[in-house]
Amino acid sequence: MLVIKNLHASINGKEILKGINLTVNPGEIHAIMGPNGSGKSTLSSVITGNPFFEVTQGSIEFNGKDLLELAPEERANEGVFLSFQYPVEIPGVSMVNFMRAAINEKRKYLNEPAISASDFLRLMREKKELVEMDSKLTNRAVNEGFSGGEKKKNEIFQMAMLEPKLAILDETDSGLDIDALRIVANGVNKLKTPDNATIVITHYQRLLDYITPDFVHVLYDGNIVKSGTKELALELEARGYDWIKQEVEA
Amino acid sequence: MSDAIIHEVTQNEYKYGFTTDIETDVIPVGLNEEVVRIISAKKNEPEWMLDFRLKAYRHWTTLTMPTWAHLTIPEFDYQSISYFAAPRKNAPKSLDEVDPELLKTFNRLGIPLEEQKALSGIAVDAVMDSVSVKTTFKETLAEMGIIFCSFSEAVEHHPDLVKKYMASVVPYTDNFFAALNSAVFSDGSFVYIPKGVRCPMELSTYFRINAINTGQFERTLIVADDDSYVSYLEGCTAPQRDENQLHAAIVEIIAMKNANVKYSTVQNWYPGDKDGKGGIYNFVTKRGICKGDNSHISWTQVETGSAITWKYPSCVLQGDNSSAEFYSVAVTNHHQQADTGTKMIHLGKNTRSHILSKGISAGVSQNSYRGLVRISAKAENARNFSQCDSLLLGDKCGAHTFPYMEVNNESAIVEHEATTSKISEDQLFYCNQRGIGTEDAVGLIVNGYAKEVVDQLPMEFAVEAQKLLQITLEGSVG
């Protein structure tokens, strides 16, 4: 589904990603872990096309398409979703309008007719229940006045609405208390199908207690330096990142 | 033989045009007393109206154009234009001759074909639908005693009302443009709502067949008698082109005891091209008076057009417990300039006013809010709340806020809040990541920003205004 080859990316001339290789197949959950500043969020930004970053080398293929050739909104409509680490507020734009615009843009992209009002409302209701989202939040403007936890939950709600093929969760666990974490993780698990894939970016193994990864990768200084199964995450939790750094530098 | 026919025809035309200026509607350029007299004569006006025009004209000659606004107004020769709505010389004959860009905008706004023709300046023979609508509409209103007609008709049929209220809110001495309008005004609307009557429908200039051609010096007078209500819509979301560069309108509103007047306008005059060439200068004086106790006036404006806008819909709160609101969205793009805002003059006790201004600047435009809140010495317990927000798109435009406050009564509470924000790259990328392209994202964000004001508009106007905001700002980001 996703094939990243020798990906190099920089910001303001400073190279952050230094040759990433990663393959994600349908049905898989990949966890990407690593210390601060290792390039985890950069990777998610580059996959989704954030114009802030410049890709200097390498390729990203998504279901046979060259993602780097596509605008951010086209990548989204191809089925790539990012749950933001810091979701922005859009004052005055209601969640209802925002979601309807997003869904209809995707339908337009796929040459499907716009969603009917009744279908849309039914979908909203269904997905709200799935992620235990309070109607008070969906009646407000996008993220406006939401708490940190509410914003993260709202990201998962949007993911549920848009049903992406590939979801990237960028530190979705940060700032969540244990109850919110469980709700968010449950939402992700319920949305899991054999046809879609998830990349979970996280500092801690905590989230991985709820979302079980098939693969764990350690990102360090712009490279994936170690890959393994979920046991690797437990080892990182127990031993920290220093031994990885020593291994790499040795 | 054929030579003779040609000769005859040309001779005839020549003779006709030469001898009867008035009948062919051509007034030579320039402004003087004679021109004022001709305008009045063309309209068959009574003596008192001519006197009013002449007084205004004489006063105008003593004035100079105001320069205090934050606007760069090119030198304008008032003697170089014609002061009577001349017939269009180069009017297109069909939609095929109209700028395709304009037609694209019409279609996106969903404007019916017949209206498109009228807006493009194509001569439209009576549009059957709107004629019949107009007739039934007029009958309903007449049964309730409501007068809704052109200003000229009002002068002819309701001279007492016109004499009593005209220039009672905006005297011809008010300012340069008001004096000019008072001298040469072409036509406009007149509304009278009798005591205790609630006007059952939105009154709109749309229903006046000559609305399109009221010309550059429009004059509107709205009188709401005791315990009455009216909602009035002016303007049009479609881009209106006009060969007259200078527009100087006057709107006066009088709200008597317990009366409630809601005035909504969408202004989308031609703003000039991307390089700032051409475009309408819109210098408007709009003012209402809450004359009676407990009266209420509400102004809502969505301003997207014109090269230069100079406009301050204001309110004099004379009656005790009267209240007024001003809701405004002003958008400037490319080289547009706007200096707009309001004045709230509190005279009565317990008077309240609320100002909500949302400026949106893009391109290399300049957008200023200018507002005055004056609490007079006798206005016990007056309240004002002003909120002025500016939204910037790009880094070459300007947003300015000039709030003035004069508080002469210690019991007053006057509050002012102002914010300036930008559409952030983060917001745009967030929308992009949800599949929404940048143009649509800007439209979405801007409409969110302007929502509180647009919500004040009547439903069908609001929907059009939303589309308009997006179209106006296209190409301003990314």
XYZ file of C-alpha atoms in Angstrom:
728
model
C 0.000 0.000 0.000
C 2.651 2.505 1.106
C 6.192 2.153 -0.159
C 8.755 4.723 0.981
C 12.202 4.472 -0.578
C 15.349 6.346 0.427
C 13.351 9.386 1.559
C 15.316 12.521 2.317
C 13.587 15.692 3.474
C 14.709 19.014 4.876
C 13.351 22.174 6.398
C 15.043 25.517 5.733
C 17.960 23.645 4.209
C 18.461 21.447 7.258
C 18.142 17.756 6.504
C 15.769 15.976 8.886
C 15.008 12.682 7.115
C 18.092 10.927 5.828
C 17.035 7.954 3.769
C 13.870 6.386 5.176
C 12.711 3.035 3.806
C 9.338 1.752 4.923
C 6.704 -0.559 3.464
C 3.191 -0.764 4.901
C 0.705 -3.388 3.676
C -3.086 -3.427 4.056
C -4.226 -4.651 7.452
C -0.963 -3.754 9.181
C -0.321 -1.508 12.137
C 3.117 0.041 12.295
C 4.435 1.910 15.305
C 7.157 4.485 14.839
C 8.968 5.385 18.008
C 11.992 7.448 18.759
C 13.384 10.230 20.897
C 12.443 13.895 20.448
C 13.785 15.449 17.267
C 14.398 12.152 15.520
C 12.105 13.114 12.608
C 8.857 11.291 13.502
C 6.545 14.231 12.895
C 8.524 15.258 9.824
C 7.831 11.852 8.328
C 4.075 12.271 8.817
C 4.231 15.810 7.414
C 6.116 14.703 4.327
C 3.771 11.795 3.615
C 0.771 14.147 3.792
C 2.416 16.913 1.777
C 2.963 19.726 4.264
C 4.511 22.487 2.088
C 6.784 23.462 4.961
C 9.096 20.559 4.174
C 11.141 19.903 1.078
C 11.711 16.401 -0.235
C 15.217 16.301 -1.657
C 15.500 12.638 -2.604
C 13.582 9.388 -2.670
C 10.023 8.353 -3.406
C 6.693 7.664 -1.735
C 4.296 5.387 -3.537
C 0.721 4.906 -2.365
C -1.374 2.211 -4.032
C 0.769 2.579 -7.122
C 0.550 6.393 -7.250
C 3.464 8.743 -6.787
C 2.329 10.670 -3.702
C 5.002 13.343 -4.115
C 3.318 14.387 -7.366
C 0.011 15.015 -5.609
C -1.212 18.109 -3.751
C -1.977 17.631 -0.039
C -5.747 17.563 -0.664
C -5.313 14.965 -3.417
C -3.321 12.756 -1.077
C -6.098 13.114 1.494
C -8.695 12.188 -1.087
C -6.625 9.165 -2.120
C -7.189 7.984 1.441
C -4.265 9.276 3.503
C -5.339 10.705 6.851
C -3.262 12.455 9.479
C -4.382 12.768 13.064
C -2.505 15.950 13.944
C -0.293 16.284 16.976
C -1.536 19.855 17.406
C -4.962 20.213 15.719
C -5.689 23.854 14.809
C -8.800 25.833 15.669
C -10.907 27.225 12.837
C -13.207 29.795 14.468
C -16.748 30.116 13.155
C -16.542 27.021 10.918
C -18.911 24.452 12.372
C -17.830 20.829 12.587
C -20.885 19.958 10.515
C -19.884 22.290 7.666
C -16.280 21.249 7.862
C -17.027 17.537 7.714
C -19.577 17.925 4.960
C -17.066 19.906 2.900
C -14.398 17.256 3.497
C -16.683 14.344 2.613
C -18.042 16.029 -0.481
C -14.578 17.014 -1.709
C -13.563 13.389 -1.438
C -16.692 12.269 -3.273
C -16.081 14.818 -5.980
C -12.510 13.529 -6.322
C -13.850 9.996 -6.726
C -16.562 11.164 -9.153
C -19.316 10.324 -6.711
C -22.383 12.515 -6.099
C -22.525 14.743 -3.002
C -23.819 13.121 0.176
C -27.479 13.747 0.984
C -28.314 15.666 4.131
C -30.012 12.693 5.757
C -27.165 10.292 4.947
C -24.699 12.801 6.288
C -26.541 13.261 9.562
C -26.869 9.506 9.967
C -23.142 9.110 9.388
C -22.366 11.837 11.932
C -24.530 10.139 14.552
C -23.062 6.724 13.915
C -19.440 7.886 14.091
C -20.028 10.067 17.136
C -21.165 6.992 19.007
C -18.211 5.005 17.765
C -15.680 7.397 19.281
C -17.922 8.444 22.192
C -17.905 12.029 20.994
C -20.231 14.459 22.745
C -22.751 16.208 20.455
C -21.861 19.429 22.224
C -18.484 19.243 20.496
C -19.749 18.476 17.001
C -22.136 21.415 17.273
C -19.244 23.805 17.859
C -16.669 25.305 15.525
C -13.700 23.133 14.532
C -11.598 22.610 17.690
C -12.628 26.024 19.004
C -12.287 26.042 22.763
C -11.735 22.259 22.827
C -9.476 20.840 25.537
C -6.357 18.978 24.428
C -8.083 15.638 24.910
C -11.208 16.799 23.058
C -9.100 17.875 20.106
C -7.472 14.436 19.884
C -10.807 12.714 20.140
C -12.074 15.008 17.388
C -9.218 13.849 15.171
C -10.303 10.237 15.596
C -13.897 11.257 14.952
C -12.850 12.853 11.648
C -10.891 9.723 10.813
C -14.018 7.672 11.432
C -16.021 9.995 9.168
C -13.508 9.888 6.329
C -12.631 6.166 6.510
C -9.057 6.483 5.231
C -7.015 3.672 3.725
C -3.949 4.818 5.624
C -4.237 6.629 8.947
C -1.222 8.257 10.547
C -1.656 9.020 14.226
C 0.943 11.600 15.200
C 1.412 11.463 18.974
C -2.308 11.076 19.408
C -1.634 9.841 22.949
C 0.145 12.978 24.145
C -1.967 15.061 26.498
C -4.576 12.346 26.981
C -5.605 11.029 30.355
C -6.026 7.290 30.713
C -9.791 7.295 30.011
C -9.455 9.428 26.909
C -6.572 7.275 25.764
C -8.721 4.181 26.009
C -11.582 5.788 24.113
C -9.279 6.994 21.352
C -7.546 3.620 21.114
C -10.891 1.800 21.058
C -11.998 4.051 18.231
C -8.879 3.222 16.249
C -9.332 -0.510 16.865
C -12.990 -0.435 15.849
C -12.070 1.285 12.590
C -9.458 -1.349 11.784
C -10.226 -3.558 8.766
C -8.122 -5.960 6.726
C -8.041 -3.348 3.974
C -6.711 -0.331 5.814
C -3.452 0.372 7.572
C -2.310 2.514 10.468
C 0.951 4.198 11.367
C 1.132 5.092 15.039
C 3.779 7.649 15.947
C 4.453 7.779 19.642
C 7.034 8.397 22.319
C 5.692 5.888 24.715
C 4.631 2.322 24.646
C 1.520 3.259 26.680
C -0.691 3.639 23.593
C 0.583 0.315 22.289
C -1.024 -1.437 25.275
C -4.298 -0.637 23.546
C -3.323 -0.641 19.898
C -1.244 -3.706 19.149
C 1.312 -3.057 16.410
C 2.451 -5.654 13.924
C 5.767 -3.850 13.530
C 7.727 -1.396 15.607
C 10.344 0.898 14.071
C 12.794 3.093 15.874
C 13.537 6.379 14.207
C 16.784 8.041 15.212
C 18.478 11.023 13.580
C 16.394 10.754 10.423
C 16.779 7.047 9.877
C 14.942 3.904 10.846
C 17.695 2.243 12.833
C 15.852 -0.740 14.216
C 12.671 -2.632 13.343
C 10.987 -5.403 15.236
C 7.708 -6.605 16.660
C 5.789 -5.292 19.650
C 8.441 -6.725 21.984
C 10.776 -4.007 20.749
C 8.399 -1.394 22.139
C 8.474 -3.071 25.539
C 12.246 -3.176 25.473
C 12.356 0.537 24.647
C 9.977 1.236 27.507
C 12.247 -0.666 29.889
C 15.626 0.511 28.654
C 14.986 3.949 27.115
C 16.607 5.113 23.868
C 20.203 5.460 24.980
C 21.205 1.914 24.073
C 19.847 2.505 20.565
C 21.921 5.653 20.262
C 24.998 3.760 21.427
C 24.298 0.958 18.989
C 23.937 3.397 16.111
C 27.004 5.405 16.983
C 29.130 2.332 17.636
C -32.477 56.960 -54.489
C -30.586 55.176 -51.736
C -28.557 58.320 -51.163
C -31.737 60.203 -50.568
C -32.910 57.738 -47.942
C -29.603 57.870 -46.136
C -29.660 61.616 -46.277
C -33.160 61.749 -44.908
C -32.412 59.398 -42.048
C -29.231 61.116 -40.969
C -30.845 64.498 -41.270
C -33.709 63.402 -39.109
C -31.486 62.019 -36.412
C -29.371 65.065 -36.452
C -32.334 67.371 -36.210
C -33.922 65.386 -33.417
C -30.789 65.154 -31.291
C -29.886 68.743 -31.773
C -33.133 70.400 -30.837
C -34.419 68.397 -27.924
C -31.737 67.740 -25.387
C -34.194 66.938 -22.673
C -36.074 64.322 -24.617
C -32.980 62.422 -25.643
C -31.644 62.409 -22.113
C -28.311 63.961 -22.857
C -26.979 66.573 -20.518
C -23.606 68.092 -21.276
C -20.851 67.214 -18.851
C -20.150 69.451 -15.904
C -22.160 70.833 -13.025
C -23.720 74.253 -12.634
C -27.075 75.741 -11.633
C -28.409 75.239 -15.117
C -27.681 71.518 -14.975
C -29.478 71.246 -11.620
C -32.474 73.010 -13.141
C -32.481 70.683 -16.150
C -32.378 67.583 -13.919
C -35.304 68.892 -11.909
C -37.220 69.827 -15.041
C -36.643 66.418 -16.626
C -38.216 64.873 -13.574
C -41.120 67.333 -13.588
C -40.353 68.249 -10.033
C -42.279 70.817 -8.023
C -40.718 74.130 -7.136
C -39.827 73.143 -3.560
C -37.716 70.281 -4.780
C -35.848 72.473 -7.216
C -35.214 74.967 -4.418
C -33.809 72.187 -2.268
C -31.506 71.071 -5.055
C -30.306 74.593 -5.751
C -29.577 75.292 -2.092
C -27.631 72.037 -1.927
C -25.741 72.890 -5.095
C -24.797 76.364 -3.851
C -23.612 74.885 -0.592
C -21.639 72.196 -2.419
C -19.674 74.828 -4.335
C -18.322 76.084 -0.992
C -17.046 72.647 0.026
C -13.992 70.621 -0.789
C -13.684 66.863 -0.888
C -12.877 65.427 2.556
C -9.356 64.108 2.951
C -9.407 62.679 6.474
C -10.150 59.100 5.437
C -7.343 56.571 5.133
C -7.779 56.519 1.363
C -5.741 57.559 -1.606
C -8.305 59.089 -3.922
C -7.036 60.064 -7.345
C -7.755 63.625 -8.457
C -11.362 63.713 -9.587
C -12.718 66.397 -11.883
C -16.347 66.949 -10.949
C -16.828 69.030 -14.076
C -15.815 66.116 -16.307
C -18.829 63.892 -15.779
C -22.451 64.052 -16.747
C -24.918 64.387 -13.896
C -27.927 62.737 -15.395
C -28.223 59.013 -15.986
C -27.300 59.020 -19.640
C -28.315 56.057 -21.760
C -25.576 53.482 -22.073
C -23.601 54.083 -25.206
C -21.975 50.715 -25.589
C -24.561 48.502 -23.995
C -24.088 44.879 -25.018
C -26.914 43.476 -27.129
C -26.772 39.922 -25.864
C -24.961 37.823 -23.306
C -22.510 36.765 -26.043
C -21.018 40.224 -25.843
C -20.549 40.168 -22.092
C -17.211 39.442 -20.439
C -17.102 35.630 -20.014
C -15.462 36.035 -16.594
C -18.488 37.993 -15.438
C -20.847 35.338 -16.764
C -18.883 32.668 -14.942
C -19.388 34.566 -11.699
C -23.117 35.005 -12.390
C -23.480 31.293 -12.955
C -21.594 30.423 -9.817
C -23.841 32.740 -7.847
C -26.837 31.063 -9.441
C -28.334 34.221 -10.907
C -31.249 33.643 -13.295
C -30.650 34.402 -16.949
C -33.015 37.351 -17.220
C -31.396 38.982 -14.230
C -27.969 38.346 -15.700
C -29.009 40.317 -18.746
C -30.272 43.207 -16.672
C -27.108 43.257 -14.580
C -24.883 43.232 -17.634
C -26.701 46.270 -18.925
C -28.580 44.531 -21.713
C -31.903 46.172 -22.373
C -34.495 43.741 -21.080
C -38.050 44.130 -22.217
C -40.391 43.538 -19.324
C -39.540 40.292 -17.604
C -42.947 38.698 -17.284
C -42.305 36.883 -14.033
C -41.022 39.803 -12.082
C -43.694 42.108 -13.433
C -46.463 39.906 -12.148
C -44.649 39.368 -8.886
C -44.270 43.072 -8.550
C -47.941 43.714 -9.168
C -49.301 41.254 -6.630
C -46.661 42.422 -4.223
C -47.667 46.051 -4.598
C -51.335 45.237 -4.071
C -50.638 43.413 -0.830
C -48.608 46.316 0.464
C -51.137 48.938 -0.603
C -53.882 47.164 1.326
C -51.829 47.630 4.470
C -51.155 51.272 3.713
C -47.488 50.673 3.039
C -45.922 52.983 0.494
C -43.020 51.504 -1.457
C -42.138 53.345 -4.627
C -39.400 55.206 -6.400
C -38.286 58.468 -4.890
C -39.625 60.375 -7.913
C -43.063 58.819 -7.518
C -43.017 59.770 -3.861
C -42.222 63.382 -4.714
C -45.199 63.374 -7.052
C -47.748 61.439 -4.997
C -46.653 61.889 -1.378
C -45.067 65.346 -1.296
C -46.038 65.985 2.317
C -44.206 62.937 3.584
C -41.158 63.670 1.462
C -41.090 67.320 2.528
C -41.414 66.337 6.167
C -38.675 63.719 6.291
C -36.248 64.257 3.423
C -32.913 65.661 4.637
C -34.115 65.483 8.233
C -31.401 62.929 9.031
C -28.791 63.815 6.447
C -29.083 67.544 5.712
C -27.513 68.749 2.499
C -24.983 70.597 4.644
C -23.790 67.317 6.156
C -20.802 66.695 3.954
C -19.376 67.164 0.473
C -20.956 64.039 -1.022
C -24.296 64.565 0.701
C -24.460 68.075 -0.743
C -23.601 66.736 -4.191
C -26.247 64.018 -3.967
C -28.868 66.491 -2.734
C -28.204 68.685 -5.750
C -28.221 66.060 -8.463
C -29.774 62.842 -7.093
C -31.235 60.730 -9.854
C -33.742 58.466 -8.127
C -34.040 55.881 -5.411
C -36.568 54.309 -3.101
C -39.173 55.619 -0.745
C -40.717 53.531 2.012
C -43.404 54.501 4.487
C -44.767 52.028 7.014
C -47.887 53.330 8.764
C -48.510 53.143 12.488
C -48.797 49.662 13.911
C -48.072 47.891 10.628
C -45.629 45.054 10.392
C -44.418 44.816 6.803
C -45.078 41.181 5.881
C -42.175 40.761 3.468
C -38.629 41.884 2.960
C -38.721 45.034 0.878
C -36.106 44.847 -1.775
C -34.947 47.141 -4.523
C -35.202 44.015 -6.658
C -38.917 44.603 -6.886
C -38.535 47.977 -8.434
C -38.165 47.524 -12.136
C -35.909 50.505 -12.530
C -33.631 49.386 -9.729
C -30.797 48.662 -12.091
C -30.813 52.094 -13.610
C -31.285 54.330 -10.601
C -27.894 55.644 -11.474
C -25.025 56.997 -9.584
C -26.755 59.401 -7.203
C -29.301 57.232 -5.467
C -31.440 58.536 -2.663
C -33.431 56.365 -0.283
C -35.798 57.433 2.449
C -37.363 54.977 4.875
C -39.920 56.123 7.435
C -41.257 53.670 10.001
C -44.088 55.188 11.977
C -45.010 54.268 15.582
C -45.059 50.537 16.412
C -44.152 49.441 12.904
C -41.574 47.030 11.527
C -39.795 46.746 8.218
C -36.839 44.845 6.828
C -35.268 46.433 3.779
C -32.706 44.905 1.419
C -30.524 46.907 -0.861
C -28.036 45.871 -3.457
C -27.153 42.728 -5.148
C -24.518 40.070 -4.768
C -23.870 39.943 -8.490
C -20.982 42.067 -9.667
C -22.626 45.216 -10.942
C -20.854 47.103 -13.660
C -21.551 50.701 -14.261
C -20.012 53.218 -16.583
C -20.354 55.881 -13.924
C -17.246 55.868 -11.842
C -18.533 58.072 -9.053
C -21.378 56.919 -6.838
C -22.605 59.133 -4.047
C -25.790 57.826 -2.468
C -27.797 58.930 0.549
C -29.905 56.680 2.716
C -32.036 58.092 5.521
C -34.000 56.047 8.025
C -36.478 57.412 10.539
C -37.783 55.118 13.264
C -40.614 56.536 15.341
C -41.821 55.293 18.722
C -41.393 51.508 19.151
C -40.557 51.146 15.470
C -38.041 48.590 14.292
C -36.108 48.946 11.036
C -33.654 46.406 9.709
C -31.556 47.523 6.748
C -29.365 44.991 4.983
C -27.088 45.661 2.102
C -24.704 43.717 -0.060
C -22.480 45.950 -2.139
C -20.559 44.439 -5.013
C -19.856 47.246 -7.447
C -17.058 46.677 -9.920
C -13.800 46.896 -7.923
C -11.445 47.470 -10.843
C -9.110 44.901 -12.289
C -6.220 43.099 -10.600
C -3.884 45.996 -11.301
C -6.244 48.545 -9.791
C -7.447 49.977 -13.081
C -11.005 51.231 -13.164
C -13.608 50.487 -10.548
C -16.342 52.424 -8.808
C -15.781 55.100 -6.187
C -18.517 54.552 -3.644
C -18.957 57.575 -1.362
C -22.122 56.974 0.588
C -23.863 58.725 3.449
C -26.195 56.427 5.350
C -27.773 57.461 8.590
C -30.759 56.548 10.682
C -32.436 58.195 13.595
C -34.162 56.381 16.427
C -36.501 59.288 16.895
C -39.086 57.743 19.154
C -38.692 55.985 22.478
C -37.899 52.251 22.328
C -37.162 52.395 18.635
C -34.565 50.210 16.982
C -32.428 50.398 13.857
C -30.096 47.699 12.647
C -27.589 48.092 9.809
C -26.032 45.013 8.262
C -23.601 45.396 5.404
C -21.468 43.069 3.359
C -19.085 45.162 1.303
C -17.021 43.365 -1.298
C -17.022 45.675 -4.281
C -15.895 49.153 -5.388
C -12.380 50.409 -5.915
C -12.793 52.916 -3.098
C -15.427 52.750 -0.360
C -16.187 55.655 1.968
C -19.202 54.687 4.001
C -20.367 54.971 7.610
C -23.943 53.781 8.210
C -24.701 55.574 11.431
C -27.379 56.036 13.998
C -28.630 58.859 16.143
C -30.219 57.421 19.281
C -32.590 60.190 20.230
C -35.506 58.354 21.812
C -35.129 57.023 25.341
C -34.424 53.279 25.500
C -33.717 53.201 21.795
C -31.097 50.839 20.429
C -29.023 50.384 17.308
C -26.752 47.803 15.787
C -24.108 47.885 13.116
C -22.901 44.620 11.633
C -20.328 44.846 8.903
C -18.105 42.667 6.778
C -15.806 44.607 4.494
C -13.584 42.723 2.097
C -10.807 44.298 0.090
C -8.621 42.489 -2.426
C -6.088 43.534 -5.055
C -5.903 47.365 -5.034
C -9.229 48.056 -3.327
C -9.443 50.601 -0.536
C -12.166 50.783 2.076
C -12.647 53.247 4.910
C -15.873 52.180 6.537
C -17.480 51.990 9.931
C -20.224 53.696 11.848
C -21.203 56.475 14.194
C -23.409 55.893 17.195
C -24.653 59.150 18.651
C -26.343 58.579 22.013
C -28.734 61.367 22.979
C -31.553 59.610 24.865
C -31.542 57.843 28.220
C -30.817 54.117 28.442
C -29.783 53.982 24.822
C -27.762 50.990 23.652
C -25.600 50.393 20.620
C -23.660 47.411 19.400
C -20.962 47.500 16.745
C -19.517 44.388 15.150
C -17.068 45.020 12.340
C -15.146 42.342 10.469
C -12.533 43.517 8.004
C -10.862 41.138 5.580
C -7.873 42.365 3.595
C -6.029 40.594 0.799
C -3.725 41.484 -2.068
C -2.277 44.975 -1.692
C -5.543 46.436 -0.436
C -6.136 48.806 2.465
C -9.045 48.218 4.808
C -9.906 50.630 7.613
C -12.547 50.613 10.306
C -13.487 54.071 11.494
C -16.052 54.421 14.218
C -17.334 57.089 16.544
C -19.255 56.462 19.739
C -20.535 59.684 21.251
C -22.388 59.771 24.549
C -23.983 63.154 25.069
C -24.280 64.768 28.498
C -27.982 63.904 28.802
C -27.669 60.270 27.743
C -27.974 58.632 31.160
C -27.019 54.952 31.359
C -25.964 54.667 27.760
C -24.199 51.481 26.717
C -22.000 50.665 23.786
C -20.060 47.596 22.885
C -17.770 47.611 19.883
C -15.902 44.665 18.444
C -13.577 45.295 15.513
C -11.780 42.349 14.007
C -9.346 42.325 11.141
C -8.280 39.333 9.125
C -5.241 39.554 6.897
C -4.542 37.339 3.902
C -0.971 37.719 2.806
C 1.577 40.265 3.967
C 1.132 43.141 1.524
C -2.290 44.361 2.618
C -3.194 46.712 5.433
C -5.827 46.672 8.166
C -6.424 49.737 10.294
C -8.758 50.587 13.139
C -9.690 54.137 14.084
C -12.084 54.077 17.016
C -13.181 57.431 18.430
C -15.025 57.792 21.705
C -16.546 60.894 23.216
C -18.131 60.225 26.550
C -19.827 63.159 28.262
C -21.894 61.321 30.829
C -20.336 59.439 33.704
C -23.022 56.765 33.838
C -22.077 55.479 30.379
C -20.387 52.165 29.785
C -18.440 52.038 26.539
C -16.381 49.011 25.615
C -14.133 48.440 22.651
C -12.411 45.240 21.639
C -10.201 44.708 18.630
C -8.348 41.741 17.206
C -6.115 41.204 14.216
C -5.472 37.740 12.865
C -4.128 35.994 9.820
C -5.222 32.862 8.065
C -2.389 30.623 9.130
C -0.565 28.121 6.963
C -1.452 25.600 9.638
C -5.178 26.204 9.165
C -4.851 25.852 5.403
C -2.825 22.658 5.667
C -5.298 21.252 8.154
C -8.105 21.801 5.627
C -5.934 20.430 2.786
C -5.272 17.308 4.810
C -9.003 16.766 5.079
C -9.257 16.889 1.293
C -10.301 20.543 0.991
C -8.329 22.540 -1.593
C -6.770 25.874 -0.683
C -9.340 28.098 -2.461
C -12.202 26.317 -0.760
C -10.345 26.357 2.534
C -9.966 30.136 2.352
C -13.676 30.437 1.602
C -14.522 28.206 4.529
C -12.260 30.053 6.969
C -13.371 33.509 5.832
C -17.024 32.554 6.081
C -16.400 31.211 9.554
C -14.786 34.493 10.475
C -17.657 36.547 9.026
C -20.396 34.246 10.293
C -21.751 36.449 13.077
C -22.426 39.223 10.569
C -23.665 37.073 7.682
C -26.089 35.393 10.115
C -27.807 38.774 10.461
C -28.746 38.813 6.784
C -32.067 37.453 5.578
C -31.701 33.807 4.590
C -31.496 33.985 0.788
C -29.143 36.964 0.944
C -26.926 35.143 3.432
C -26.413 32.164 1.166
C -25.400 34.409 -1.719
C -23.170 36.494 0.525
C -21.265 33.390 1.594
C -20.513 32.449 -1.995
C -19.614 36.044 -2.722
C -17.022 36.208 0.060
C -15.285 33.173 -1.338
C -15.346 34.344 -4.955
C -14.058 37.802 -4.013
C -10.986 36.350 -2.358
C -10.114 33.802 -4.999
C -6.474 33.831 -5.969
C -5.488 35.776 -2.866
C -3.682 32.900 -1.140
C -1.224 30.296 -2.298
